[in-house]
């Protein structure tokens, strides 16, 4: 049976980006832990962290390889750092986070699998887990079940989705994707030139996006934005839709005058973009 695909439009922005109440503090806007950034892929977790901070998240901790600490703080003094080899220090931070983003630049070596397994084990029912990049590749390759209590948000590109769902890229129809997303009990963002979101029994399709986004780090940035929005805005499904829409709307604007859009430019544009489109 034909599935009716709903379009993601600018309407989602004023619907989700609320005006900030005067009587608020950092905690009002959520705590996020971002986990990733192996020695080879340090940029991924820095771009994801940049996106989370610039989206307006209240407090951001980046749990990554110690080789990234200096460059992280060069880019983002707002983020706190934890050495991902020190799980005793990382665990309480992960447990008390409203949102955990895991996967950007995580890598697929045994230590990455151990860390992913530990995080899945402690994920709680109040938490939102954004699972991206190598975390998706690892969970597919090792048949790791998703944590059953947390709200899980997967952000695969089409090849990562093929690995996770078993559906070949050419066969990734809305019907097949929705069936696989339901089976996972997860919100699934299938990223492409017209990204689709599978959530609360609906299929949404983004109306924006430009080939100027086809560059490394663009998905890492989306993962950080999804985390930043999910940390601040109550409804997780709508927060994901607003992040997906904002990500391409900012890129479309930049691509009016640029051949390629650099992922960090999207993050840097977020504060002004969100101010402009917040609820009246
Ligand atoms: N600067 C950095 O540190 C960066 C780190 N990254 C990290 O690198 C790790 C690996 O991610 P990658 O996505 O690069 O590698 P993957 O191996 O997961 O996916 C890339 C492979 O999938 C195929 N593929 C992807 N999208 C496709 C599509 N739409 N159609 C057909 N084939 C497609 C490509 O041909 C390639 O073989 C992740 O953890 C990611 O976060 C990347 O985000 C790139 C930037
Ligand atoms: N031609 C395109 N048009 C619009 N968006 C695109 C295009 N190519 C890639 N993108 C977007 O760029 C991002 C790529 O994600 P991903 O492959 O995970 O990047 P990363 O290198 O950060 O892991 C997705 O959000 C995808 O929708
Ligand atoms: Mg990616």
Short mmCIF file of C-alpha atoms and ligand atoms in Angstrom, two decimals:
data_model
loop_
_atom_site.label_atom_id
_atom_site.label_comp_id
_atom_site.label_asym_id
_atom_site.label_seq_id
_atom_site.Cartn_x
_atom_site.Cartn_y
_atom_site.Cartn_z
CA UNK A 1 0.00 0.00 0.00
CA UNK A 2 1.15 3.50 -0.85
CA UNK A 3 2.55 5.44 2.10
CA UNK A 4 1.72 9.12 2.21
CA UNK A 5 4.96 11.02 2.63
CA UNK A 6 4.62 14.25 4.60
CA UNK A 7 6.83 17.17 3.59
CA UNK A 8 9.10 18.85 6.14
CA UNK A 9 8.61 22.60 5.67
CA UNK A 10 9.64 25.80 7.44
CA UNK A 11 6.48 25.47 9.55
CA UNK A 12 8.36 22.99 11.75
CA UNK A 13 10.73 25.76 12.88
CA UNK A 14 8.25 28.04 14.68
CA UNK A 15 6.50 24.89 15.88
CA UNK A 16 9.66 23.63 17.62
CA UNK A 17 12.07 26.52 18.31
CA UNK A 18 10.41 28.07 21.32
CA UNK A 19 11.09 31.57 22.63
CA UNK A 20 13.36 31.25 25.66
CA UNK A 21 11.66 32.01 29.01
CA UNK A 22 13.49 34.60 31.16
CA UNK A 23 13.34 32.31 34.15
CA UNK A 24 15.68 29.63 32.83
CA UNK A 25 19.25 28.39 33.20
CA UNK A 26 21.70 26.01 31.42
CA UNK A 27 19.84 22.96 32.70
CA UNK A 28 16.67 24.14 30.96
CA UNK A 29 18.39 23.57 27.65
CA UNK A 30 19.74 20.10 28.34
CA UNK A 31 23.01 18.30 28.95
CA UNK A 32 24.62 16.43 26.05
CA UNK A 33 27.48 13.94 25.99
CA UNK A 34 29.08 13.37 22.58
CA UNK A 35 31.19 10.23 22.19
CA UNK A 36 33.51 9.69 19.23
CA UNK A 37 36.61 11.09 17.53
CA UNK A 38 39.31 8.45 17.23
CA UNK A 39 42.82 9.68 16.43
CA UNK A 40 42.09 9.51 12.69
CA UNK A 41 38.60 11.00 12.90
CA UNK A 42 39.00 13.75 15.52
CA UNK A 43 37.29 16.32 13.30
CA UNK A 44 34.02 14.38 13.28
CA UNK A 45 33.35 14.73 17.01
CA UNK A 46 34.56 18.35 17.00
CA UNK A 47 32.08 19.18 14.21
CA UNK A 48 29.29 17.33 16.03
CA UNK A 49 30.15 19.15 19.29
CA UNK A 50 30.27 22.52 17.50
CA UNK A 51 26.77 21.83 16.14
CA UNK A 52 25.43 20.85 19.57
CA UNK A 53 26.78 24.00 21.28
CA UNK A 54 25.73 26.36 18.48
CA UNK A 55 22.25 24.76 18.45
CA UNK A 56 21.86 26.12 21.98
CA UNK A 57 22.31 23.01 24.14
CA UNK A 58 22.81 23.96 27.80
CA UNK A 59 25.93 21.95 28.64
CA UNK A 60 28.10 19.91 26.26
CA UNK A 61 30.74 17.31 27.16
CA UNK A 62 32.86 15.71 24.46
CA UNK A 63 34.14 12.23 25.33
CA UNK A 64 36.96 11.53 22.88
CA UNK A 65 40.53 10.45 22.26
CA UNK A 66 42.92 12.66 24.30
CA UNK A 67 44.74 13.58 21.09
CA UNK A 68 41.73 15.78 20.25
CA UNK A 69 41.60 17.78 23.48
CA UNK A 70 43.63 20.79 22.32
CA UNK A 71 41.96 21.11 18.95
CA UNK A 72 38.54 20.66 20.55
CA UNK A 73 39.16 23.64 22.85
CA UNK A 74 40.71 25.66 20.04
CA UNK A 75 37.42 25.30 18.19
CA UNK A 76 35.05 25.15 21.12
CA UNK A 77 36.02 26.33 24.62
CA UNK A 78 32.34 25.89 25.54
CA UNK A 79 32.61 22.08 25.43
CA UNK A 80 34.05 20.12 28.35
CA UNK A 81 36.43 17.25 27.63
CA UNK A 82 36.65 13.71 29.00
CA UNK A 83 39.26 11.14 27.93
CA UNK A 84 37.30 8.25 26.43
CA UNK A 85 39.83 5.78 27.89
CA UNK A 86 38.65 6.82 31.36
CA UNK A 87 35.22 5.22 31.59
CA UNK A 88 35.05 5.75 35.35
CA UNK A 89 35.06 9.48 34.68
CA UNK A 90 32.86 9.25 31.59
CA UNK A 91 30.13 6.99 33.02
CA UNK A 92 28.47 9.47 35.43
CA UNK A 93 28.49 12.14 32.73
CA UNK A 94 26.89 9.78 30.22
CA UNK A 95 24.31 8.63 32.79
CA UNK A 96 23.28 12.18 33.72
CA UNK A 97 23.08 13.43 30.11
CA UNK A 98 19.65 14.19 28.63
CA UNK A 99 21.07 13.29 25.21
CA UNK A 100 23.99 11.09 24.17
CA UNK A 101 25.36 11.41 20.63
CA UNK A 102 27.58 8.43 19.80
CA UNK A 103 29.38 7.56 16.59
CA UNK A 104 30.87 10.52 14.76
CA UNK A 105 34.46 9.45 14.11
CA UNK A 106 34.13 6.63 16.65
CA UNK A 107 35.96 4.19 14.40
CA UNK A 108 35.32 0.45 14.30
CA UNK A 109 38.19 -1.05 16.30
CA UNK A 110 37.60 -3.31 19.34
CA UNK A 111 37.89 -0.44 21.83
CA UNK A 112 35.16 1.43 19.95
CA UNK A 113 32.90 -1.65 20.13
CA UNK A 114 33.59 -2.00 23.87
CA UNK A 115 32.71 1.65 24.46
CA UNK A 116 29.52 1.41 22.36
CA UNK A 117 28.42 -1.73 24.21
CA UNK A 118 29.01 -0.05 27.59
CA UNK A 119 27.01 3.03 26.56
CA UNK A 120 24.12 0.88 25.31
CA UNK A 121 24.16 -0.95 28.64
CA UNK A 122 23.74 2.21 30.74
CA UNK A 123 21.29 4.08 28.48
CA UNK A 124 18.24 5.04 30.55
CA UNK A 125 14.54 5.54 29.77
CA UNK A 126 14.71 9.32 30.18
CA UNK A 127 17.57 9.60 27.67
CA UNK A 128 17.69 10.21 23.95
CA UNK A 129 20.44 8.39 22.08
CA UNK A 130 21.58 9.75 18.71
CA UNK A 131 23.45 6.93 16.94
CA UNK A 132 25.52 7.95 13.92
CA UNK A 133 28.57 7.10 11.81
CA UNK A 134 30.76 4.23 12.97
CA UNK A 135 28.34 3.36 15.82
CA UNK A 136 25.84 2.34 13.13
CA UNK A 137 28.47 0.32 11.25
CA UNK A 138 29.51 -1.39 14.50
CA UNK A 139 26.00 -2.24 15.66
CA UNK A 140 25.21 -3.69 12.24
CA UNK A 141 28.40 -5.72 12.01
CA UNK A 142 27.96 -7.11 15.55
CA UNK A 143 24.15 -7.46 15.57
CA UNK A 144 24.05 -5.27 18.68
CA UNK A 145 20.47 -4.78 19.85
CA UNK A 146 19.52 -1.15 20.48
CA UNK A 147 18.97 -0.21 24.14
CA UNK A 148 15.34 -0.95 24.92
CA UNK A 149 14.57 1.89 27.35
CA UNK A 150 16.07 4.98 25.70
CA UNK A 151 14.56 6.97 22.81
CA UNK A 152 16.84 5.94 19.96
CA UNK A 153 17.47 8.18 16.95
CA UNK A 154 19.52 6.71 14.09
CA UNK A 155 21.06 9.02 11.49
CA UNK A 156 22.49 6.74 8.77
CA UNK A 157 23.55 7.67 5.30
CA UNK A 158 22.24 5.20 2.72
CA UNK A 159 25.17 2.80 3.02
CA UNK A 160 25.01 2.78 6.83
CA UNK A 161 21.28 2.17 6.49
CA UNK A 162 21.94 -0.75 4.15
CA UNK A 163 24.23 -2.24 6.81
CA UNK A 164 21.74 -1.71 9.64
CA UNK A 165 18.51 -2.60 7.84
CA UNK A 166 19.87 -5.10 5.31
CA UNK A 167 17.96 -3.18 2.61
CA UNK A 168 20.14 -2.49 -0.43
CA UNK A 169 20.40 1.20 -1.30
CA UNK A 170 18.49 0.66 -4.58
CA UNK A 171 15.64 -1.01 -2.64
CA UNK A 172 15.33 1.60 0.13
CA UNK A 173 11.69 2.51 -0.57
CA UNK A 174 9.52 4.32 2.04
CA UNK A 175 7.61 1.09 2.63
CA UNK A 176 10.70 -1.00 3.28
CA UNK A 177 12.43 1.72 5.30
CA UNK A 178 9.37 2.26 7.48
CA UNK A 179 9.02 -1.45 8.21
CA UNK A 180 12.68 -1.62 9.25
CA UNK A 181 12.42 1.53 11.39
CA UNK A 182 9.36 0.14 13.17
CA UNK A 183 11.16 -3.12 13.89
CA UNK A 184 13.99 -1.13 15.46
CA UNK A 185 11.50 0.96 17.53
CA UNK A 186 13.64 3.91 16.55
CA UNK A 187 13.38 7.28 14.86
CA UNK A 188 15.41 6.84 11.67
CA UNK A 189 16.85 9.66 9.55
CA UNK A 190 17.81 8.20 6.17
CA UNK A 191 20.16 10.85 4.82
CA UNK A 192 20.37 11.53 1.08
CA UNK A 193 19.85 14.37 -1.39
CA UNK A 194 16.28 14.45 -0.03
CA UNK A 195 16.57 13.17 3.50
CA UNK A 196 13.67 11.16 4.90
CA UNK A 197 12.65 10.78 8.56
CA UNK A 198 10.77 7.72 9.84
CA UNK A 199 9.04 8.60 13.11
CA UNK A 200 5.77 8.02 14.97
CA UNK A 201 4.37 5.89 12.20
CA UNK A 202 4.85 8.57 9.57
CA UNK A 203 7.32 9.17 6.74
CA UNK A 204 8.58 12.72 6.37
CA UNK A 205 10.64 14.00 3.45
CA UNK A 206 12.83 17.07 3.63
CA UNK A 207 12.11 19.78 1.08
CA UNK A 208 15.62 21.30 1.15
CA UNK A 209 19.17 20.21 0.44
CA UNK A 210 21.96 20.94 -2.02
CA UNK A 211 24.85 18.96 -3.53
CA UNK A 212 27.07 21.61 -1.92
CA UNK A 213 26.44 19.53 1.23
CA UNK A 214 28.21 16.47 -0.22
CA UNK A 215 31.35 16.80 1.88
CA UNK A 216 32.88 15.01 4.87
CA UNK A 217 31.58 16.24 8.21
CA UNK A 218 28.10 17.22 6.95
CA UNK A 219 26.54 14.20 8.65
CA UNK A 220 28.61 14.64 11.82
CA UNK A 221 27.21 18.17 11.97
CA UNK A 222 23.64 16.92 11.54
CA UNK A 223 24.16 14.41 14.36
CA UNK A 224 25.26 17.25 16.66
CA UNK A 225 22.27 19.38 15.62
CA UNK A 226 19.83 16.51 16.21
CA UNK A 227 21.37 16.15 19.67
CA UNK A 228 21.23 19.89 20.37
CA UNK A 229 17.59 20.16 19.31
CA UNK A 230 16.56 16.98 21.15
CA UNK A 231 18.19 18.36 24.31
CA UNK A 232 16.14 21.57 24.20
CA UNK A 233 12.79 20.75 22.66
CA UNK A 234 10.35 18.37 24.31
CA UNK A 235 9.02 16.34 21.42
CA UNK A 236 11.88 14.22 20.05
CA UNK A 237 10.24 13.52 16.69
CA UNK A 238 9.62 17.22 16.04
CA UNK A 239 13.09 18.14 17.28
CA UNK A 240 14.60 15.76 14.70
CA UNK A 241 12.45 17.22 11.91
CA UNK A 242 13.44 20.76 12.86
CA UNK A 243 17.14 19.84 12.94
CA UNK A 244 16.97 18.12 9.53
CA UNK A 245 15.13 21.08 8.03
CA UNK A 246 17.48 23.68 9.58
CA UNK A 247 20.58 21.77 8.45
CA UNK A 248 19.61 21.94 4.76
CA UNK A 249 17.91 25.36 4.92
CA UNK A 250 21.15 26.95 6.16
CA UNK A 251 23.14 25.02 3.55
CA UNK A 252 20.77 26.09 0.75
CA UNK A 253 21.29 29.73 1.74
CA UNK A 254 25.08 29.42 1.83
CA UNK A 255 25.05 27.50 -1.48
CA UNK A 256 23.55 30.54 -3.21
CA UNK A 257 27.08 31.97 -3.17
CA UNK A 258 29.32 28.95 -2.45
CA UNK A 259 30.36 25.93 -4.52
CA UNK A 260 30.68 23.77 -1.40
CA UNK A 261 29.26 24.39 2.09
CA UNK A 262 31.70 23.66 4.91
CA UNK A 263 29.97 21.81 7.78
CA UNK A 264 31.29 24.19 10.45
CA UNK A 265 29.70 27.11 8.53
CA UNK A 266 26.27 25.54 9.17
CA UNK A 267 26.97 25.40 12.90
CA UNK A 268 28.20 28.98 12.94
CA UNK A 269 25.00 30.14 11.21
CA UNK A 270 22.70 28.39 13.72
CA UNK A 271 22.34 31.09 16.42
CA UNK A 272 21.11 33.72 13.92
CA UNK A 273 18.98 31.19 12.01
CA UNK A 274 17.26 29.94 15.16
CA UNK A 275 16.70 33.48 16.43
CA UNK A 276 15.04 34.41 13.14
CA UNK A 277 12.75 31.36 13.08
CA UNK A 278 11.85 30.97 16.75
CA UNK A 279 8.20 31.00 17.84
CA UNK A 280 6.77 34.52 18.26
N1 LIG B 1 36.77 14.78 9.41
C1 LIG B 1 36.44 13.63 9.98
O1 LIG B 1 36.95 13.23 11.03
C2 LIG B 1 35.38 12.83 9.31
C3 LIG B 1 35.06 11.63 9.90
N2 LIG B 1 34.06 10.85 9.43
C4 LIG B 1 33.72 9.61 10.14
O2 LIG B 1 34.25 8.55 9.37
C5 LIG B 1 33.60 7.36 9.76
C6 LIG B 1 33.24 6.60 8.50
O3 LIG B 1 32.14 7.28 7.87
P1 LIG B 1 32.06 7.34 6.27
O4 LIG B 1 30.64 7.70 5.92
O5 LIG B 1 33.11 8.24 5.78
O6 LIG B 1 32.45 5.88 5.79
P2 LIG B 1 31.52 4.59 5.57
O7 LIG B 1 32.43 3.47 5.27
O8 LIG B 1 30.55 4.39 6.68
O9 LIG B 1 30.63 4.98 4.30
C7 LIG B 1 31.29 5.37 3.13
C8 LIG B 1 31.12 4.24 2.16
O10 LIG B 1 29.72 4.16 1.93
C9 LIG B 1 29.48 4.43 0.56
N3 LIG B 1 28.34 5.37 0.51
C10 LIG B 1 28.02 6.33 1.40
N4 LIG B 1 26.92 6.97 1.03
C11 LIG B 1 26.52 6.40 -0.14
C12 LIG B 1 25.45 6.64 -1.02
N5 LIG B 1 24.55 7.59 -0.77
N6 LIG B 1 25.36 5.89 -2.12
C13 LIG B 1 26.26 4.93 -2.36
N7 LIG B 1 27.32 4.64 -1.59
C14 LIG B 1 27.43 5.38 -0.48
C15 LIG B 1 30.73 5.10 0.01
O11 LIG B 1 30.88 4.68 -1.31
C16 LIG B 1 31.83 4.54 0.87
O12 LIG B 1 32.25 3.30 0.33
C17 LIG B 1 32.35 7.78 10.57
O13 LIG B 1 32.55 7.56 11.96
C18 LIG B 1 32.26 9.28 10.29
O14 LIG B 1 31.66 9.98 11.37
C19 LIG B 1 33.27 11.24 8.26
O15 LIG B 1 32.14 11.88 8.76
C20 LIG B 1 34.02 12.19 7.36
C21 LIG B 1 34.70 13.31 8.09
N1 LIG B 2 23.53 15.92 -3.02
C1 LIG B 2 23.11 16.21 -1.80
N2 LIG B 2 22.04 17.02 -1.62
C2 LIG B 2 21.62 17.33 -0.34
N3 LIG B 2 22.21 16.86 0.78
C3 LIG B 2 23.27 16.04 0.63
C4 LIG B 2 23.77 15.67 -0.63
N4 LIG B 2 24.84 14.84 -0.44
C5 LIG B 2 24.98 14.70 0.89
N5 LIG B 2 24.04 15.43 1.54
C6 LIG B 2 23.85 15.50 2.99
O1 LIG B 2 25.13 15.49 3.61
C7 LIG B 2 25.10 14.63 4.75
C8 LIG B 2 26.07 13.48 4.54
O2 LIG B 2 26.06 12.67 5.70
P1 LIG B 2 27.29 11.68 5.95
O3 LIG B 2 27.55 10.89 4.75
O4 LIG B 2 27.02 10.96 7.24
O5 LIG B 2 28.50 12.73 6.16
P2 LIG B 2 29.79 12.56 7.08
O6 LIG B 2 30.93 12.61 6.16
O7 LIG B 2 29.74 13.72 8.03
O8 LIG B 2 29.66 11.25 7.81
C9 LIG B 2 23.65 14.15 4.91
O9 LIG B 2 22.94 15.00 5.80
C10 LIG B 2 23.10 14.27 3.50
O10 LIG B 2 21.68 14.48 3.51
MG1 LIG B 3 28.30 10.20 8.62
#
